[in-house]
Amino acid sequence: MAELYREHILDHYQHPRNYGTLERPDRTFEDSNPLCGDRIRIDLKLENDRIADIRFTGRGCAISQAAASILTEMVKGKTLEEVKQLGAQDLLEELGVPISPARRKCALLSLKVLKAAAYGLNEWPT
Ligand code: FES
Ligand code: FES
């Protein structure tokens, strides 16, 4: 089972979903993990406070990049209010692998960037 979960991360790392940039994003934000300097940028296209389209670019470890890919699939079509309600645990569960405290920022960087882009709160999600 653990193998399958690891493959889920590897698959998103090697074939990231919604990778790239939007031509005229309504919102965009970029930030880095202070521990390693790895970066994620997220572009959003909004329609009636809903995420109509989303893209990310970045460079970093497999967990940070796979988490960003998985997150874009989770939130496409969601309202900004729903994004606000997303907690760290929601994304960590979707990753499907145990994340050690040392890797927590790797796993949550994309959610931090998404929340900052969506409604301007640039804090590590709890
Ligand atoms: Fe490699 Fe984050 S998974 S340090
Ligand atoms: Fe940099 Fe994981 S080691 S985000």
PDB file of C-alpha atoms and ligand atoms in Angstrom:
ATOM      1  CA  MET A   1       0.000   0.000   0.000  1.00  0.00           C
ATOM      2  CA  ALA A   2       2.797   2.390   0.942  1.00  0.00           C
ATOM      3  CA  GLU A   3       4.315   1.751  -2.496  1.00  0.00           C
ATOM      4  CA  LEU A   4       1.104   2.819  -4.178  1.00  0.00           C
ATOM      5  CA  TYR A   5       1.028   6.040  -2.184  1.00  0.00           C
ATOM      6  CA  ARG A   6       4.610   6.857  -3.049  1.00  0.00           C
ATOM      7  CA  GLU A   7       3.761   6.289  -6.690  1.00  0.00           C
ATOM      8  CA  HIS A   8       0.950   8.818  -6.372  1.00  0.00           C
ATOM      9  CA  ILE A   9       3.507  11.462  -5.298  1.00  0.00           C
ATOM     10  CA  LEU A  10       5.993  10.431  -7.980  1.00  0.00           C
ATOM     11  CA  ASP A  11       3.319  10.524 -10.659  1.00  0.00           C
ATOM     12  CA  HIS A  12       2.379  14.105  -9.762  1.00  0.00           C
ATOM     13  CA  TYR A  13       6.042  15.081  -9.521  1.00  0.00           C
ATOM     14  CA  GLN A  14       6.892  13.662 -12.937  1.00  0.00           C
ATOM     15  CA  HIS A  15       3.632  14.688 -14.616  1.00  0.00           C
ATOM     16  CA  PRO A  16       2.492  17.809 -12.770  1.00  0.00           C
ATOM     17  CA  ARG A  17      -1.142  18.789 -13.410  1.00  0.00           C
ATOM     18  CA  ASN A  18      -1.980  22.404 -14.235  1.00  0.00           C
ATOM     19  CA  TYR A  19       1.683  23.251 -14.683  1.00  0.00           C
ATOM     20  CA  GLY A  20       2.528  26.589 -16.296  1.00  0.00           C
ATOM     21  CA  THR A  21       1.333  30.177 -16.100  1.00  0.00           C
ATOM     22  CA  LEU A  22      -1.868  31.979 -17.079  1.00  0.00           C
ATOM     23  CA  GLU A  23      -1.698  34.756 -19.626  1.00  0.00           C
ATOM     24  CA  ARG A  24      -3.715  37.289 -17.631  1.00  0.00           C
ATOM     25  CA  PRO A  25      -4.169  35.928 -14.131  1.00  0.00           C
ATOM     26  CA  ASP A  26      -6.569  37.763 -11.814  1.00  0.00           C
ATOM     27  CA  ARG A  27      -4.313  36.838  -8.911  1.00  0.00           C
ATOM     28  CA  THR A  28      -0.765  35.637  -8.702  1.00  0.00           C
ATOM     29  CA  PHE A  29       1.610  34.952  -5.870  1.00  0.00           C
ATOM     30  CA  GLU A  30       5.032  33.422  -5.453  1.00  0.00           C
ATOM     31  CA  ASP A  31       6.874  32.416  -2.337  1.00  0.00           C
ATOM     32  CA  SER A  32       9.612  30.140  -1.142  1.00  0.00           C
ATOM     33  CA  ASN A  33      10.329  27.676   1.590  1.00  0.00           C
ATOM     34  CA  PRO A  34      12.781  29.551   3.837  1.00  0.00           C
ATOM     35  CA  LEU A  35      14.469  26.282   4.791  1.00  0.00           C
ATOM     36  CA  CYS A  36      15.665  25.433   1.289  1.00  0.00           C
ATOM     37  CA  GLY A  37      14.756  28.300  -1.044  1.00  0.00           C
ATOM     38  CA  ASP A  38      12.457  26.133  -3.166  1.00  0.00           C
ATOM     39  CA  ARG A  39       9.740  28.182  -4.858  1.00  0.00           C
ATOM     40  CA  ILE A  40       6.137  27.901  -5.966  1.00  0.00           C
ATOM     41  CA  ARG A  41       4.160  30.392  -8.008  1.00  0.00           C
ATOM     42  CA  ILE A  42       0.402  30.124  -8.451  1.00  0.00           C
ATOM     43  CA  ASP A  43      -1.786  31.983 -10.968  1.00  0.00           C
ATOM     44  CA  LEU A  44      -5.562  32.166 -10.578  1.00  0.00           C
ATOM     45  CA  LYS A  45      -8.355  33.039 -12.961  1.00  0.00           C
ATOM     46  CA  LEU A  46     -11.516  33.956 -11.049  1.00  0.00           C
ATOM     47  CA  GLU A  47     -15.157  33.948 -12.077  1.00  0.00           C
ATOM     48  CA  ASN A  48     -17.694  35.072  -9.474  1.00  0.00           C
ATOM     49  CA  ASP A  49     -15.269  34.348  -6.652  1.00  0.00           C
ATOM     50  CA  ARG A  50     -14.709  30.857  -7.990  1.00  0.00           C
ATOM     51  CA  ILE A  51     -11.381  29.486  -9.224  1.00  0.00           C
ATOM     52  CA  ALA A  52     -12.106  29.089 -12.914  1.00  0.00           C
ATOM     53  CA  ASP A  53      -8.517  28.201 -13.766  1.00  0.00           C
ATOM     54  CA  ILE A  54      -5.258  27.664 -11.937  1.00  0.00           C
ATOM     55  CA  ARG A  55      -1.634  27.073 -12.900  1.00  0.00           C
ATOM     56  CA  PHE A  56       1.528  26.628 -10.926  1.00  0.00           C
ATOM     57  CA  THR A  57       5.224  26.671 -11.594  1.00  0.00           C
ATOM     58  CA  GLY A  58       8.003  25.940  -9.209  1.00  0.00           C
ATOM     59  CA  ARG A  59      11.155  24.159  -8.422  1.00  0.00           C
ATOM     60  CA  GLY A  60      11.844  22.030  -5.442  1.00  0.00           C
ATOM     61  CA  CYS A  61      11.670  18.602  -3.944  1.00  0.00           C
ATOM     62  CA  ALA A  62       9.225  15.925  -5.043  1.00  0.00           C
ATOM     63  CA  ILE A  63       6.887  16.516  -2.120  1.00  0.00           C
ATOM     64  CA  SER A  64       6.586  20.270  -2.660  1.00  0.00           C
ATOM     65  CA  GLN A  65       5.970  19.965  -6.388  1.00  0.00           C
ATOM     66  CA  ALA A  66       3.632  16.960  -6.154  1.00  0.00           C
ATOM     67  CA  ALA A  67       1.655  18.705  -3.400  1.00  0.00           C
ATOM     68  CA  ALA A  68       1.243  21.768  -5.631  1.00  0.00           C
ATOM     69  CA  SER A  69      -0.006  19.595  -8.482  1.00  0.00           C
ATOM     70  CA  ILE A  70      -2.462  17.743  -6.222  1.00  0.00           C
ATOM     71  CA  LEU A  71      -3.640  21.036  -4.698  1.00  0.00           C
ATOM     72  CA  THR A  72      -4.456  22.559  -8.093  1.00  0.00           C
ATOM     73  CA  GLU A  73      -6.716  19.581  -8.797  1.00  0.00           C
ATOM     74  CA  MET A  74      -8.361  19.915  -5.381  1.00  0.00           C
ATOM     75  CA  VAL A  75      -9.305  23.571  -5.747  1.00  0.00           C
ATOM     76  CA  LYS A  76     -10.188  24.067  -9.406  1.00  0.00           C
ATOM     77  CA  GLY A  77     -13.840  25.147  -9.432  1.00  0.00           C
ATOM     78  CA  LYS A  78     -13.897  25.923  -5.714  1.00  0.00           C
ATOM     79  CA  THR A  79     -14.921  29.297  -4.267  1.00  0.00           C
ATOM     80  CA  LEU A  80     -12.442  31.552  -2.475  1.00  0.00           C
ATOM     81  CA  GLU A  81     -14.445  30.922   0.696  1.00  0.00           C
ATOM     82  CA  GLU A  82     -13.884  27.183   0.289  1.00  0.00           C
ATOM     83  CA  VAL A  83     -10.161  27.826  -0.181  1.00  0.00           C
ATOM     84  CA  LYS A  84     -10.219  29.791   3.055  1.00  0.00           C
ATOM     85  CA  GLN A  85     -11.650  26.761   4.866  1.00  0.00           C
ATOM     86  CA  LEU A  86      -8.906  24.416   3.603  1.00  0.00           C
ATOM     87  CA  GLY A  87      -6.567  23.393   6.385  1.00  0.00           C
ATOM     88  CA  ALA A  88      -3.136  21.826   6.344  1.00  0.00           C
ATOM     89  CA  GLN A  89      -4.671  18.452   7.149  1.00  0.00           C
ATOM     90  CA  ASP A  90      -6.870  18.500   4.031  1.00  0.00           C
ATOM     91  CA  LEU A  91      -3.850  18.679   1.758  1.00  0.00           C
ATOM     92  CA  LEU A  92      -1.689  16.342   3.860  1.00  0.00           C
ATOM     93  CA  GLU A  93      -4.433  13.707   3.627  1.00  0.00           C
ATOM     94  CA  GLU A  94      -4.573  14.004  -0.166  1.00  0.00           C
ATOM     95  CA  LEU A  95      -0.819  13.401  -0.391  1.00  0.00           C
ATOM     96  CA  GLY A  96      -1.413   9.963   1.091  1.00  0.00           C
ATOM     97  CA  VAL A  97       2.080   9.592   2.550  1.00  0.00           C
ATOM     98  CA  PRO A  98       3.126  10.328   6.114  1.00  0.00           C
ATOM     99  CA  ILE A  99       4.842  13.709   6.217  1.00  0.00           C
ATOM    100  CA  SER A 100       7.497  14.126   8.897  1.00  0.00           C
ATOM    101  CA  PRO A 101       7.667  17.452  10.757  1.00  0.00           C
ATOM    102  CA  ALA A 102      10.883  18.233   8.857  1.00  0.00           C
ATOM    103  CA  ARG A 103       9.017  17.978   5.540  1.00  0.00           C
ATOM    104  CA  ARG A 104       5.885  19.823   6.627  1.00  0.00           C
ATOM    105  CA  LYS A 105       6.843  23.080   4.896  1.00  0.00           C
ATOM    106  CA  CYS A 106       7.647  21.143   1.711  1.00  0.00           C
ATOM    107  CA  ALA A 107       4.135  19.720   1.753  1.00  0.00           C
ATOM    108  CA  LEU A 108       2.371  22.985   2.649  1.00  0.00           C
ATOM    109  CA  LEU A 109       4.225  25.593   0.584  1.00  0.00           C
ATOM    110  CA  SER A 110       1.705  25.438  -2.270  1.00  0.00           C
ATOM    111  CA  LEU A 111      -1.258  25.852   0.095  1.00  0.00           C
ATOM    112  CA  LYS A 112       0.424  28.867   1.670  1.00  0.00           C
ATOM    113  CA  VAL A 113       0.962  30.413  -1.761  1.00  0.00           C
ATOM    114  CA  LEU A 114      -2.599  29.613  -2.864  1.00  0.00           C
ATOM    115  CA  LYS A 115      -4.100  31.275   0.205  1.00  0.00           C
ATOM    116  CA  ALA A 116      -1.923  34.346  -0.276  1.00  0.00           C
ATOM    117  CA  ALA A 117      -2.960  34.564  -3.925  1.00  0.00           C
ATOM    118  CA  ALA A 118      -6.636  33.935  -3.181  1.00  0.00           C
ATOM    119  CA  TYR A 119      -7.206  36.270  -0.271  1.00  0.00           C
ATOM    120  CA  GLY A 120      -3.924  37.793   0.763  1.00  0.00           C
ATOM    121  CA  LEU A 121      -3.168  35.854   3.920  1.00  0.00           C
ATOM    122  CA  ASN A 122       0.474  34.830   3.685  1.00  0.00           C
ATOM    123  CA  GLU A 123       0.906  32.506   6.626  1.00  0.00           C
ATOM    124  CA  TRP A 124       1.848  28.859   7.026  1.00  0.00           C
ATOM    125  CA  PRO A 125      -1.444  26.939   7.029  1.00  0.00           C
ATOM    126  CA  THR A 126      -2.341  25.148  10.236  1.00  0.00           C
TER     127      THR A 126
HETATM  128 FE1  FES B   1      12.748  16.340  -0.013  1.00  0.00          FE
HETATM  129 FE2  FES B   1      11.073  17.918   1.063  1.00  0.00          FE
HETATM  130  S1  FES B   1      10.703  16.028   0.214  1.00  0.00           S
HETATM  131  S2  FES B   1      13.117  17.659   1.610  1.00  0.00           S
HETATM  132 FE1  FES B   2      12.566  22.545  -0.533  1.00  0.00          FE
HETATM  133 FE2  FES B   2      11.087  20.488   0.001  1.00  0.00          FE
HETATM  134  S1  FES B   2      13.227  20.607   0.161  1.00  0.00           S
HETATM  135  S2  FES B   2      10.420  22.476  -0.549  1.00  0.00           S
END
